Each structure stands twice: as C-alpha cells, then as structure tokens.
PDB file of C-alpha atoms in Angstrom:
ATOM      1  CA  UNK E   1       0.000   0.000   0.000  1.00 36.00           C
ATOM      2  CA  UNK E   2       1.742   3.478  -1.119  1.00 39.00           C
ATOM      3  CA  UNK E   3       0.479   6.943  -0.079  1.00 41.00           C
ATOM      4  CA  UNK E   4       0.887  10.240  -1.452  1.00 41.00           C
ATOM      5  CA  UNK E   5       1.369  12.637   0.448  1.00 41.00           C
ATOM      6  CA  UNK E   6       1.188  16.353  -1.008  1.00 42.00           C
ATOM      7  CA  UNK E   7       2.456  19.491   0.903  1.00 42.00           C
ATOM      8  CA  UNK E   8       0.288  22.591   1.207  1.00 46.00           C
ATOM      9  CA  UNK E   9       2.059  25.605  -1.512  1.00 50.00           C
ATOM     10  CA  UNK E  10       2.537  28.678  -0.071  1.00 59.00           C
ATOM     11  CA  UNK E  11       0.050  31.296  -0.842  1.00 67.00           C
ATOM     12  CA  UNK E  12       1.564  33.654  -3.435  1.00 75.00           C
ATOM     13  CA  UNK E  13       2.205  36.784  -2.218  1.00 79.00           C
ATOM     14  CA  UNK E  14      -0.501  39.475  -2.459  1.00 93.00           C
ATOM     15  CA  UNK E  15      -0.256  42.058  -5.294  1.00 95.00           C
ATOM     16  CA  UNK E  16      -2.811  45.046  -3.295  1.00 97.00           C
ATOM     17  CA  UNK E  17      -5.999  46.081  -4.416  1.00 97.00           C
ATOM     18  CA  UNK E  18      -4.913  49.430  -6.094  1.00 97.00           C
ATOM     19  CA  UNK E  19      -5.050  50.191  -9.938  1.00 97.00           C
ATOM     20  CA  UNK E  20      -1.240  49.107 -10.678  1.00 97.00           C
ATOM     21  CA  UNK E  21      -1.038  45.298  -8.937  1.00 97.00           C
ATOM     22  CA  UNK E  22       2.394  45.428  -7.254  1.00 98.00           C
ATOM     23  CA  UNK E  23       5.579  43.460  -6.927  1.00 97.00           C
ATOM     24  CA  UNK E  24       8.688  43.044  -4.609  1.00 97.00           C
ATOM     25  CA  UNK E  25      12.213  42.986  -5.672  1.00 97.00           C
ATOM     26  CA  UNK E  26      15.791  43.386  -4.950  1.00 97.00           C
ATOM     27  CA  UNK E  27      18.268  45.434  -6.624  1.00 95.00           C
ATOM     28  CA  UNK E  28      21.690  45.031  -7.235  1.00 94.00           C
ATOM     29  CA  UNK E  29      22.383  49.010  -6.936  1.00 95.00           C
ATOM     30  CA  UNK E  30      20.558  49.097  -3.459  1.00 97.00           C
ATOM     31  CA  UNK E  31      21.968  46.160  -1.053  1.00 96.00           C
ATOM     32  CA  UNK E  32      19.975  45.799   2.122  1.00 97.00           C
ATOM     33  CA  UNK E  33      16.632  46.982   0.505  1.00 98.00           C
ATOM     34  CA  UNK E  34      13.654  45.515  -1.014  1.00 98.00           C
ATOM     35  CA  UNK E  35      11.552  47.463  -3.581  1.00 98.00           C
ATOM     36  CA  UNK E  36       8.210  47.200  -3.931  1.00 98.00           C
ATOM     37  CA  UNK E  37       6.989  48.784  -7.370  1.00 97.00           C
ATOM     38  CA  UNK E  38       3.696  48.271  -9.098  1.00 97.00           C
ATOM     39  CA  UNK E  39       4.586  45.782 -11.623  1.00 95.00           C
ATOM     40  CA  UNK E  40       3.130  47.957 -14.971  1.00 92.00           C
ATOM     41  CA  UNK E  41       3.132  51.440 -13.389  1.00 87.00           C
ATOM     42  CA  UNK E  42       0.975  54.284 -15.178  1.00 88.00           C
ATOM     43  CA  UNK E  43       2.311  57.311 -16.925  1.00 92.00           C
ATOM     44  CA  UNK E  44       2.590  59.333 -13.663  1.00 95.00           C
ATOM     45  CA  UNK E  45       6.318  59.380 -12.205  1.00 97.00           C
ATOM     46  CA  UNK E  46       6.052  57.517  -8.883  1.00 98.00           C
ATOM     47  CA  UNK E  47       6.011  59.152  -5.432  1.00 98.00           C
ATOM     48  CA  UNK E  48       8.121  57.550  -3.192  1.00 98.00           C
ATOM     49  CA  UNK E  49       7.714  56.058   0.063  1.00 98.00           C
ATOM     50  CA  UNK E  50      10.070  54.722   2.332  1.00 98.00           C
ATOM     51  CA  UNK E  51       9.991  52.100   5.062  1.00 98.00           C
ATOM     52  CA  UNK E  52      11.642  50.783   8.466  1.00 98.00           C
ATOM     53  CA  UNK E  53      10.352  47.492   9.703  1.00 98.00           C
ATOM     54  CA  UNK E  54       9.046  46.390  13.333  1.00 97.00           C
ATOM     55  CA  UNK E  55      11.903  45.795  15.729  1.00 95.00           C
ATOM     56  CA  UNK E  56      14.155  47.433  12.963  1.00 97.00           C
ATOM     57  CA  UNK E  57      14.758  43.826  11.351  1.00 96.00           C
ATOM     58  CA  UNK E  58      16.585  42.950   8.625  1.00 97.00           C
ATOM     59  CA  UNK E  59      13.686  41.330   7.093  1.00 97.00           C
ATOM     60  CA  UNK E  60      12.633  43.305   3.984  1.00 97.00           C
ATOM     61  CA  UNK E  61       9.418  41.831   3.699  1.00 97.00           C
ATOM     62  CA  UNK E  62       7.839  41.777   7.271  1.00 96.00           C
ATOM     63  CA  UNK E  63       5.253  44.147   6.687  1.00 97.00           C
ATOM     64  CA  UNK E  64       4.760  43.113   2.454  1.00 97.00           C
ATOM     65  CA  UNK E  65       1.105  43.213   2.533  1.00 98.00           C
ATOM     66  CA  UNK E  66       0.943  47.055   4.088  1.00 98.00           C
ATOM     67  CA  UNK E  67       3.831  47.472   1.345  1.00 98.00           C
ATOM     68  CA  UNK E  68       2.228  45.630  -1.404  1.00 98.00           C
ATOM     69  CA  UNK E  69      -0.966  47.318  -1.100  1.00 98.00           C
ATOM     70  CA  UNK E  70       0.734  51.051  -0.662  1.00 98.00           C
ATOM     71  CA  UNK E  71       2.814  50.262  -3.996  1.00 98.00           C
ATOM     72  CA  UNK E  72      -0.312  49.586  -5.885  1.00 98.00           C
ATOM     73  CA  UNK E  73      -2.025  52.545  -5.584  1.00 98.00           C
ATOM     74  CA  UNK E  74       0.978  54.327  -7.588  1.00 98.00           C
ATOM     75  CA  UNK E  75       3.870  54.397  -5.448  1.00 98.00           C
ATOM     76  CA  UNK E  76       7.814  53.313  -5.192  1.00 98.00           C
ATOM     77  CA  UNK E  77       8.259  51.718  -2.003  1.00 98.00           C
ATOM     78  CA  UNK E  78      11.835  50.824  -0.432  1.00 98.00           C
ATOM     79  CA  UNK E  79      11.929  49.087   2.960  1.00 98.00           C
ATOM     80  CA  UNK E  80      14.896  48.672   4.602  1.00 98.00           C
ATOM     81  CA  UNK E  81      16.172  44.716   4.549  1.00 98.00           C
ATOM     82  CA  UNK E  82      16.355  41.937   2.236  1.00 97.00           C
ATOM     83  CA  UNK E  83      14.234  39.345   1.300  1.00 97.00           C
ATOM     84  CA  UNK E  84      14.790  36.167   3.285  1.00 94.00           C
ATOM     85  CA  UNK E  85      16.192  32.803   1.812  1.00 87.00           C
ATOM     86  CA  UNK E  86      14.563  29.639   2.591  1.00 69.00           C
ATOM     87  CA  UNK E  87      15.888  27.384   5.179  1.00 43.00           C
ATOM     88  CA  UNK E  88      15.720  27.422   8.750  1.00 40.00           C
ATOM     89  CA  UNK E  89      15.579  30.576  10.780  1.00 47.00           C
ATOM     90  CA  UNK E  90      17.624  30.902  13.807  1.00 43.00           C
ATOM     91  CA  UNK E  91      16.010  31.311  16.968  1.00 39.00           C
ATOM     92  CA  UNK E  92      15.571  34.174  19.521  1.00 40.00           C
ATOM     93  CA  UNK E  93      18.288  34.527  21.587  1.00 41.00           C
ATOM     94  CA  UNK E  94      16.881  36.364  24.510  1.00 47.00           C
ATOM     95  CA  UNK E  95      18.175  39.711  25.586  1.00 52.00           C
ATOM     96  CA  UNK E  96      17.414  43.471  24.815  1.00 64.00           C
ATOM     97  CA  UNK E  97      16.295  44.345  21.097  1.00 76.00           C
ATOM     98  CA  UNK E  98      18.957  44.490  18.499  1.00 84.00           C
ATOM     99  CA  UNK E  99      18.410  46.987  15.682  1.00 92.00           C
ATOM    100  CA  UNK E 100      19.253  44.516  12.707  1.00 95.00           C
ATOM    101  CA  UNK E 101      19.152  47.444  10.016  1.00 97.00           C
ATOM    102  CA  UNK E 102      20.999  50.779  10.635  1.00 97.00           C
ATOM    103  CA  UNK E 103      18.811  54.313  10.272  1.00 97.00           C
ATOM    104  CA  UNK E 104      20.999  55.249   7.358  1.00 97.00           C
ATOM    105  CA  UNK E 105      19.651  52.953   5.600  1.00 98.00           C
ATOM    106  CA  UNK E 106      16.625  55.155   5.004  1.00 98.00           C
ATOM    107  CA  UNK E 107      18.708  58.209   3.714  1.00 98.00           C
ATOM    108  CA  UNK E 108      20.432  55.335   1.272  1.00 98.00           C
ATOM    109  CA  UNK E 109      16.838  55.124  -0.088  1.00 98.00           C
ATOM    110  CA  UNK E 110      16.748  58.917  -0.674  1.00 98.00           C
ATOM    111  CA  UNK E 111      20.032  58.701  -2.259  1.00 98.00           C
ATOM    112  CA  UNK E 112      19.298  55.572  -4.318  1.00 98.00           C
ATOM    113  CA  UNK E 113      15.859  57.007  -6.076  1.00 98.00           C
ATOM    114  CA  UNK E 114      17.774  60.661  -6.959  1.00 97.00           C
ATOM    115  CA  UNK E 115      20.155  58.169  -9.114  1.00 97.00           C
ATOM    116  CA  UNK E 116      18.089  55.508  -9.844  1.00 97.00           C
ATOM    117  CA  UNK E 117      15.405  58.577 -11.859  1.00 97.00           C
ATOM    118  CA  UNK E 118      18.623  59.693 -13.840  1.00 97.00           C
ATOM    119  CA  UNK E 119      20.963  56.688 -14.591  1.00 96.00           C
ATOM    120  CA  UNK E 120      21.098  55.575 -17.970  1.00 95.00           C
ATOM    121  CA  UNK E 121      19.355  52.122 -18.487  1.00 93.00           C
ATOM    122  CA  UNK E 122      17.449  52.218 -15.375  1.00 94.00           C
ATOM    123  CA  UNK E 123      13.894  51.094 -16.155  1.00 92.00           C
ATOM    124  CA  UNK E 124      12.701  53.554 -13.480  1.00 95.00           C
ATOM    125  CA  UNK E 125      14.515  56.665 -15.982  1.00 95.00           C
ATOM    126  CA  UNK E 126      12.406  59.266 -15.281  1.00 96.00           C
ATOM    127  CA  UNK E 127       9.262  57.916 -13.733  1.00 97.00           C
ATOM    128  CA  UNK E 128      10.038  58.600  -9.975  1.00 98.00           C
ATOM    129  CA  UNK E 129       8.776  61.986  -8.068  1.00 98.00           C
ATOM    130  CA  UNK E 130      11.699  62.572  -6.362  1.00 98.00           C
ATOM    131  CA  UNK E 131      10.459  65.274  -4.808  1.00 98.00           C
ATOM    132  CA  UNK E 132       7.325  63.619  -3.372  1.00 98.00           C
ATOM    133  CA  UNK E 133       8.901  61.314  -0.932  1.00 98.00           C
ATOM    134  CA  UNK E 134       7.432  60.054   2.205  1.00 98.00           C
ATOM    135  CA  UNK E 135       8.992  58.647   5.498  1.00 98.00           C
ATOM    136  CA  UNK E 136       7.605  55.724   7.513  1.00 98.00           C
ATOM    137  CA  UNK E 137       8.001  53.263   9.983  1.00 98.00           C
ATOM    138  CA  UNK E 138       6.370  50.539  12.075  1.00 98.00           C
ATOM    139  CA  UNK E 139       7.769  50.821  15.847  1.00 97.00           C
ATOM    140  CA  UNK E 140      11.727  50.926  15.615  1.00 97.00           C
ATOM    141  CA  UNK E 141      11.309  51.430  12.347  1.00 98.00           C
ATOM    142  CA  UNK E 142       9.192  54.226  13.125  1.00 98.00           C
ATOM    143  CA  UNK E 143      11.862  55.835  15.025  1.00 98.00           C
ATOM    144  CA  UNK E 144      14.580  55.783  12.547  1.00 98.00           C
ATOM    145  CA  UNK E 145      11.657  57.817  10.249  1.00 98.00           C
ATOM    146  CA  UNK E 146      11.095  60.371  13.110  1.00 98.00           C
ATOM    147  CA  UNK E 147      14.781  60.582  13.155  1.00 98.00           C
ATOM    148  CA  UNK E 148      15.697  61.016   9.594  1.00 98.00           C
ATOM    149  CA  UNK E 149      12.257  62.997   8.946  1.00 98.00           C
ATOM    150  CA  UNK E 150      14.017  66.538   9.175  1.00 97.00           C
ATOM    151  CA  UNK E 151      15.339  65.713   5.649  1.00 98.00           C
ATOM    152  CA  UNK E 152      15.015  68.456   3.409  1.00 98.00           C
ATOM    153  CA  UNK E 153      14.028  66.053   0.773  1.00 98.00           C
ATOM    154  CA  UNK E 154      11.485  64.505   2.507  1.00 98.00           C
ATOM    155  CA  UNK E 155       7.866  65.814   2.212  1.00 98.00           C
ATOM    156  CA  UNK E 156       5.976  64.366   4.838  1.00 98.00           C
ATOM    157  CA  UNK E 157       6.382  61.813   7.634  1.00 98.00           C
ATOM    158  CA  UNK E 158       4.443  58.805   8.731  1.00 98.00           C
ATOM    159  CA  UNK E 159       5.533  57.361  12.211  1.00 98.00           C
ATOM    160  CA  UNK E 160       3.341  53.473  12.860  1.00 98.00           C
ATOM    161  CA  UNK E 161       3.135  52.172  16.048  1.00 98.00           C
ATOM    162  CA  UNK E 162       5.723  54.414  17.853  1.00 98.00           C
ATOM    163  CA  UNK E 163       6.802  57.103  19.177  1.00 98.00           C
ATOM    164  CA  UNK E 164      10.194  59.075  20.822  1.00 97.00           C
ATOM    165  CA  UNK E 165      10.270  57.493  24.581  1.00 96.00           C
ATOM    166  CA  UNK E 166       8.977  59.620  26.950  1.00 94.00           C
ATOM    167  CA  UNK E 167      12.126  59.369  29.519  1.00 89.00           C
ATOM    168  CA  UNK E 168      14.493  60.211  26.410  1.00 82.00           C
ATOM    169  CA  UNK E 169      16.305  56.680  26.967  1.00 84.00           C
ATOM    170  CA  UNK E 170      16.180  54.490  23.972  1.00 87.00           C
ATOM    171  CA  UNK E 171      16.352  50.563  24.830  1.00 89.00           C
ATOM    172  CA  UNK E 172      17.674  49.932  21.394  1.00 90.00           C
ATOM    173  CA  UNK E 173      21.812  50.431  20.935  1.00 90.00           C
ATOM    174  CA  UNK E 174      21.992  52.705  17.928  1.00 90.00           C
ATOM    175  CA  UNK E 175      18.772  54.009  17.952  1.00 93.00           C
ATOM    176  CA  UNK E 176      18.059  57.152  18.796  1.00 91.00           C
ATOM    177  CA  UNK E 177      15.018  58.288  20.809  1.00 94.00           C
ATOM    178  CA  UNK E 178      15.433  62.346  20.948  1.00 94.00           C
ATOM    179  CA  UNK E 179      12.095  64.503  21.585  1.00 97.00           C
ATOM    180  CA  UNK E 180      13.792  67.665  20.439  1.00 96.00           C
ATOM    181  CA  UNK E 181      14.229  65.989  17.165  1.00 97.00           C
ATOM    182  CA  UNK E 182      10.496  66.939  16.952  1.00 98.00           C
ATOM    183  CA  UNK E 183      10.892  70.297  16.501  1.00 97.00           C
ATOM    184  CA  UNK E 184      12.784  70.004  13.142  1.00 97.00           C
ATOM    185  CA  UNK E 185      10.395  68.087  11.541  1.00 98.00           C
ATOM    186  CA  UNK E 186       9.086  70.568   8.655  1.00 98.00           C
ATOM    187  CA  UNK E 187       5.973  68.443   6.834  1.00 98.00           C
ATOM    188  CA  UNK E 188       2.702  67.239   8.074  1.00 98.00           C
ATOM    189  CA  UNK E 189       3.163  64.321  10.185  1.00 98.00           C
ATOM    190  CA  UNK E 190       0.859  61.448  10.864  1.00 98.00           C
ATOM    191  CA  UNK E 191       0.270  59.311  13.441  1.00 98.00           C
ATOM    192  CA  UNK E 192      -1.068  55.547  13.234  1.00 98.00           C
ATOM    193  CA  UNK E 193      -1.221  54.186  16.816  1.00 98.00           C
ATOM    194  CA  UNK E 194      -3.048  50.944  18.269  1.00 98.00           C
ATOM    195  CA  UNK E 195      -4.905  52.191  20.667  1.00 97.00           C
ATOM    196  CA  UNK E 196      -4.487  52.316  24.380  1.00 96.00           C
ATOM    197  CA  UNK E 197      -3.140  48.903  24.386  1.00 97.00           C
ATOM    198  CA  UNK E 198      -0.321  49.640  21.709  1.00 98.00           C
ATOM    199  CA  UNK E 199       2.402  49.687  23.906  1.00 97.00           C
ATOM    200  CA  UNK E 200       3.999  52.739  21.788  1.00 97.00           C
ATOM    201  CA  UNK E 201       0.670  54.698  22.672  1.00 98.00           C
ATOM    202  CA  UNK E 202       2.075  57.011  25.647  1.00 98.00           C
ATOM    203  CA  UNK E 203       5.283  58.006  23.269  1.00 98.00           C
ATOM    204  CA  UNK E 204       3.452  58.287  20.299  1.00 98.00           C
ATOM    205  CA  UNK E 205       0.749  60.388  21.928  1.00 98.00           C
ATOM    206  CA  UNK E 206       3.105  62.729  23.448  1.00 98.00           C
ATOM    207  CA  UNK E 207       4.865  62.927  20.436  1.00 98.00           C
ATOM    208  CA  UNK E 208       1.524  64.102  19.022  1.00 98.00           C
ATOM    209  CA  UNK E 209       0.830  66.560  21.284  1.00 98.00           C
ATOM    210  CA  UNK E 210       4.166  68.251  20.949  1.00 98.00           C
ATOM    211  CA  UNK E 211       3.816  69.137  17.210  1.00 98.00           C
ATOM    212  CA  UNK E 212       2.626  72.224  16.623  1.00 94.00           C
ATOM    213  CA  UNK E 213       4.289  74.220  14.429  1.00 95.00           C
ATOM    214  CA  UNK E 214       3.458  71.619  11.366  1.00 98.00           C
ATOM    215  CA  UNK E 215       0.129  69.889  10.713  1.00 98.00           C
ATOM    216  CA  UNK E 216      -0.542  66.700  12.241  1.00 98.00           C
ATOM    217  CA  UNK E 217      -2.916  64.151  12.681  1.00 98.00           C
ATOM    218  CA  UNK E 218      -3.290  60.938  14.606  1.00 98.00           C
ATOM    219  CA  UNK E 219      -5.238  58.130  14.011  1.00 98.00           C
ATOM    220  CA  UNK E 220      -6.012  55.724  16.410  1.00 98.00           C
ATOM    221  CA  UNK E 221      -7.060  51.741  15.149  1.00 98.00           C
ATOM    222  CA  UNK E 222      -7.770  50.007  18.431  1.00 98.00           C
ATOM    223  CA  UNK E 223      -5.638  46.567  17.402  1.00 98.00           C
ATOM    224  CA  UNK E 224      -2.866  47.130  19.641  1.00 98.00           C
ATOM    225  CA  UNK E 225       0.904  46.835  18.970  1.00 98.00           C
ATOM    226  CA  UNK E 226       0.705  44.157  16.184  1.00 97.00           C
ATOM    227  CA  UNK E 227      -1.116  47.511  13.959  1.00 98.00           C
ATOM    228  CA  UNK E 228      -2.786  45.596  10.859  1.00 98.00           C
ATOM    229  CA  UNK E 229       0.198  45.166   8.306  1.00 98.00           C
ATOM    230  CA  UNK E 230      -0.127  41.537   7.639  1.00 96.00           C
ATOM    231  CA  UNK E 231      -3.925  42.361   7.781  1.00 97.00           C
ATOM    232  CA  UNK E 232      -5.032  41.324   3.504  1.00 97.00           C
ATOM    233  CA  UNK E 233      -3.789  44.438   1.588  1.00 97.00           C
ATOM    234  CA  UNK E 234      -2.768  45.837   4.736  1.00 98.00           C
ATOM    235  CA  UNK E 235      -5.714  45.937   6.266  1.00 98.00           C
ATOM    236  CA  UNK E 236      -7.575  49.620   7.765  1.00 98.00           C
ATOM    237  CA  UNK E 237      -4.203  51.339   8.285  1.00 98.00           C
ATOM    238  CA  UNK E 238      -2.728  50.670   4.718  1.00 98.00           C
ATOM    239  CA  UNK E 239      -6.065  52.420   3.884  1.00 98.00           C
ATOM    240  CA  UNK E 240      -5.544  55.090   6.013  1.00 98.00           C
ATOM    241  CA  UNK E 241      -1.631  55.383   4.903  1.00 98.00           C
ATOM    242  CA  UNK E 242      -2.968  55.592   1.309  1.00 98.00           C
ATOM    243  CA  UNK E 243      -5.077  58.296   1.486  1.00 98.00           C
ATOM    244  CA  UNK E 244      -2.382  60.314   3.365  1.00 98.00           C
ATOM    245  CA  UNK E 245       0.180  59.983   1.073  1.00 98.00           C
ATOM    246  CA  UNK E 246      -2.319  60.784  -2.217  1.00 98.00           C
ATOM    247  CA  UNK E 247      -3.474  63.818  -0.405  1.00 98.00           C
ATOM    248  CA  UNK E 248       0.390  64.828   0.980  1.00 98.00           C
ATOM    249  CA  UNK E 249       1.937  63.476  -2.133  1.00 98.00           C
ATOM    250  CA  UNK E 250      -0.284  63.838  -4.827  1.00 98.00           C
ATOM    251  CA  UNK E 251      -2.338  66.774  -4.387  1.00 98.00           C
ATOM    252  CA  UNK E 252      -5.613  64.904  -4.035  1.00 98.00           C
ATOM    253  CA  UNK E 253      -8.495  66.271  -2.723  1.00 97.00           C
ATOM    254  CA  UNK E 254     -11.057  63.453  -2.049  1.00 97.00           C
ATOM    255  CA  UNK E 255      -8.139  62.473   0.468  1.00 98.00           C
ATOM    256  CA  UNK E 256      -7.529  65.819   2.087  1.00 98.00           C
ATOM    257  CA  UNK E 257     -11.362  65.375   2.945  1.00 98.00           C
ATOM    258  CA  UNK E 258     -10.709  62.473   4.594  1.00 98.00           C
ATOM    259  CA  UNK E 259      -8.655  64.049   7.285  1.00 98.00           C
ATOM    260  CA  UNK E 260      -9.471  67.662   7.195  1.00 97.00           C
ATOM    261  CA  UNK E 261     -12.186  70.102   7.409  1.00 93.00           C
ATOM    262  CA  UNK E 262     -15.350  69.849   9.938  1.00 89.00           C
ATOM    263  CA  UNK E 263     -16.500  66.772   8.270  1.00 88.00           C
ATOM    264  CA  UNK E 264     -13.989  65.140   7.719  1.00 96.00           C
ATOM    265  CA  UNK E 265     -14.130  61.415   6.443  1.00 97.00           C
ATOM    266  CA  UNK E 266     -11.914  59.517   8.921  1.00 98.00           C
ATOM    267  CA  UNK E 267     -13.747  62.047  11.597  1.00 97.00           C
ATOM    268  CA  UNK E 268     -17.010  59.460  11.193  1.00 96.00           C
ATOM    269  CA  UNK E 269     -15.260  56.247  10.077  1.00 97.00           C
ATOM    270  CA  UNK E 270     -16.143  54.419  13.740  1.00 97.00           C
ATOM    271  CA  UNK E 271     -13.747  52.104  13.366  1.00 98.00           C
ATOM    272  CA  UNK E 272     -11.291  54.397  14.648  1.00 98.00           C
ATOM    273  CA  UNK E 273     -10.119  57.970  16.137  1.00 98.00           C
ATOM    274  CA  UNK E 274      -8.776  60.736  14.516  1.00 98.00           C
ATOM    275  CA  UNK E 275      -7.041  63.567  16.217  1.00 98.00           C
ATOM    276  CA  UNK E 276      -5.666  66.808  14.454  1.00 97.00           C
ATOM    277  CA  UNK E 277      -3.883  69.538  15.911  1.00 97.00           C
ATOM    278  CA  UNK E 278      -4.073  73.245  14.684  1.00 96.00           C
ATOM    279  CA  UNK E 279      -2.215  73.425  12.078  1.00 96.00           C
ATOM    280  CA  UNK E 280      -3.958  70.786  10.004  1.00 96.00           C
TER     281      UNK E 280
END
C-alpha cells in the first residue's frame, strides 16, 4: 500500500488592491533593501515612500502586505532589509532588542531614487517623483523615520506604532530616541497608533501633542501593537496610509477630505479615532 502525500504551496504573495497590482524585488544598486513597485506602473512618475520594519529587522518583507498594497495605488516603495532565503531561521536569543538594520539605511533610499530617476538604463529613468517622498516606519522602524524625517528632501512623515520614549532613553543600541528631534520636523506628520493597548501609545501620543508648528494628525485603530500590516492588503491602516500619502503626495483632494475640514471622512469612520492639531 503506497500513499501520497502532497504538501500545502505557499500562498503567493498578495499584489494590493490598487489600480497598478504590485511586486517586490531586490536590486543590485541598493543592497539591504527591497523594492516594492507596481509591476506595470501608469504614466505618472512615482512618489516615493520609504519604510523601516518592526523591531528594525533585517527582514525586507515583514510588513509586504501594508507594502504591497501602498505600492499599488501608484507608489515606489523601499523598505529597509532583504528578502529572506529559505531554510531554517535561527532562533531568539533572549536579551534586549537588536536593531538589525541601521537608520541610514533610510537616507540610502533617498540617495538611491535621486540616481536611480537619472541613470542611464534604469527602467525607473524618469518615472520617480523625487520630490514627493514620504517617510515611515512601524515601531523601531518608526523611530529611525522620526529621526531622519528633518530631511530636506522629505515631504511628509508617517511614524506606525511608535513614538520618541517619553524618559528620552532608547532601549535599542543605535537608535536614537530624541524629543527635540520633533521640533525640526518641517511636513505634516501622521500618526497611526493601536490604541491604548499599543504599547507605543504614551510616546506616540506625546509625540503628538508636541507638534505644533506643522500639521498633524493621529489616528487611532484600536488593534494594539501588532497595527494591521499583515492584515489582507494591509488591512484599515494601509487604507488610512494611502489616502495620506495621495493627499500629501499627490495633491488629491477626495483624500484631504478624509482628514481635514469639519467633516472630515476619517472624523465618522467608527472604526477608529482621529485627532488633528491646529495646524492641520
């Protein structure tokens, strides 16, 4: 008597629900990154939008599904990372965090689109916005976007799950945790927190309440820590993230009315909070 036995495939990886379904790569001219792109992009040059992952690992494609979907709707994404190989994964070892990816990493990005939109024989000649380029992060990788945020080149900031700790003591060796960094920030900033039980809530919050001099907003999904990035297409805040970066990056309005003005869309969406200080 034989058997047969057959092993369950892996799903394939999700291409977002946006216009331009969506793709992740490496490239040989940007070690350490993975690029998510929309795999037959539109005639519109491609805003850019740049990503740390959760615990600042080295993992590329942690949060693919919250990157996936973004990249469909029309954007370049870069997340810090590389695309694991098969085969066993070592274990935890215990111990305080280790940042596996470095915050310079993110100003490589920068670097690597400005040359990537001129360099003869890139496929990408041309069709990236360089100067519509976003910052975000989920938790330590939401720090190193706070941090490198002051960038002139950078046109708006997105900080996930995190916030500067309020004691001004980062646990993390080579990550910075600086509140006064704050007050260089010099685009509209938002906020996607967990609710109370995110444990990045108090620092993010405070973080919040401290901007004033540039519009800000913070949205509130009450999932805790864990946000929704593995969520399909990224679940509520990929939705949210979207419609930030096509009002902040591409001018549109249908988004700006979901954060701003007296009735604002998000403002009766009861599936979360929205908080906006003055300037927005």
């Amino acid at each position: 008597m034989s058997a047969t036995i057959t092993m369950a495939a892996s799903p394939p990886p999700e291409r977002g629900s946006g216009p331009f379904p969506a793709l992740f790569e490496e490239r040989a001219s940007l070690p350490d990154h993975v690029v998510y792109r929309p795999a037959k992009p539109g005639r519109d040059p491609l805003p850019v939008y740049i990503f740390g992952n959760g615990g600042c690992s080295a993992d590329g494609t942690s949060s693919r599904n919250h990157l996936l979907e973004i990249a469909s709707h029309g954007y370049l994404v870069i997340a810090s990372g590389t695309i694991p190989k098969a085969g066993p994964k070592p274990g935890a070892t215990g111990g305080p965090l280790q940042a596996q990816t470095a915050t310079r990493l993110m100003t490589d990005a920068i670097d690597w689109v400005a040359r990537e939109n001129v360099r003869p024989g890139s496929p990408l000649r041309g069709r990236i916005a360089t100067d519509r380029i976003a910052v975000s992060g989920w938790s330590c990788g939401g720090l190193q976007a706070l941090t490198i945020g002051s960038d002139p080149r950078v046109r708006t900031v997105v900080a996930m799950n995190t916030g500067f700790f309020n004691d001004g003591k980062s646990p993390i060796p080579g990550i910075v945790s600086d509140k006064a960094l704050l007050g260089r920030l010099h685009t509209p900033v938002l906020y996607v927190l967990g609710g109370p039980d995110d444990i990045a809530h108090a620092n993010g919050s405070d973080d919040f309440r401290r901007l004033q001099a540039v519009p800000a907003a913070l949205v509130d999904i009450p999932v805790g820590h864990g946000g929704t990035y593995m969520q399909p297409h990224g679940g509520l805040a990929a939705q949210v993230v979207t419609q930030w970066l096509d009002w902040q990056l591409k001018g549109d309005g249908k988004a700006r009315a979901r954060f701003a003005g007296p009735g604002c869309g998000w403002c009766r969406d009861t599936r979360l909070t929205i908080t906006r200080n003055a300037a927005l």
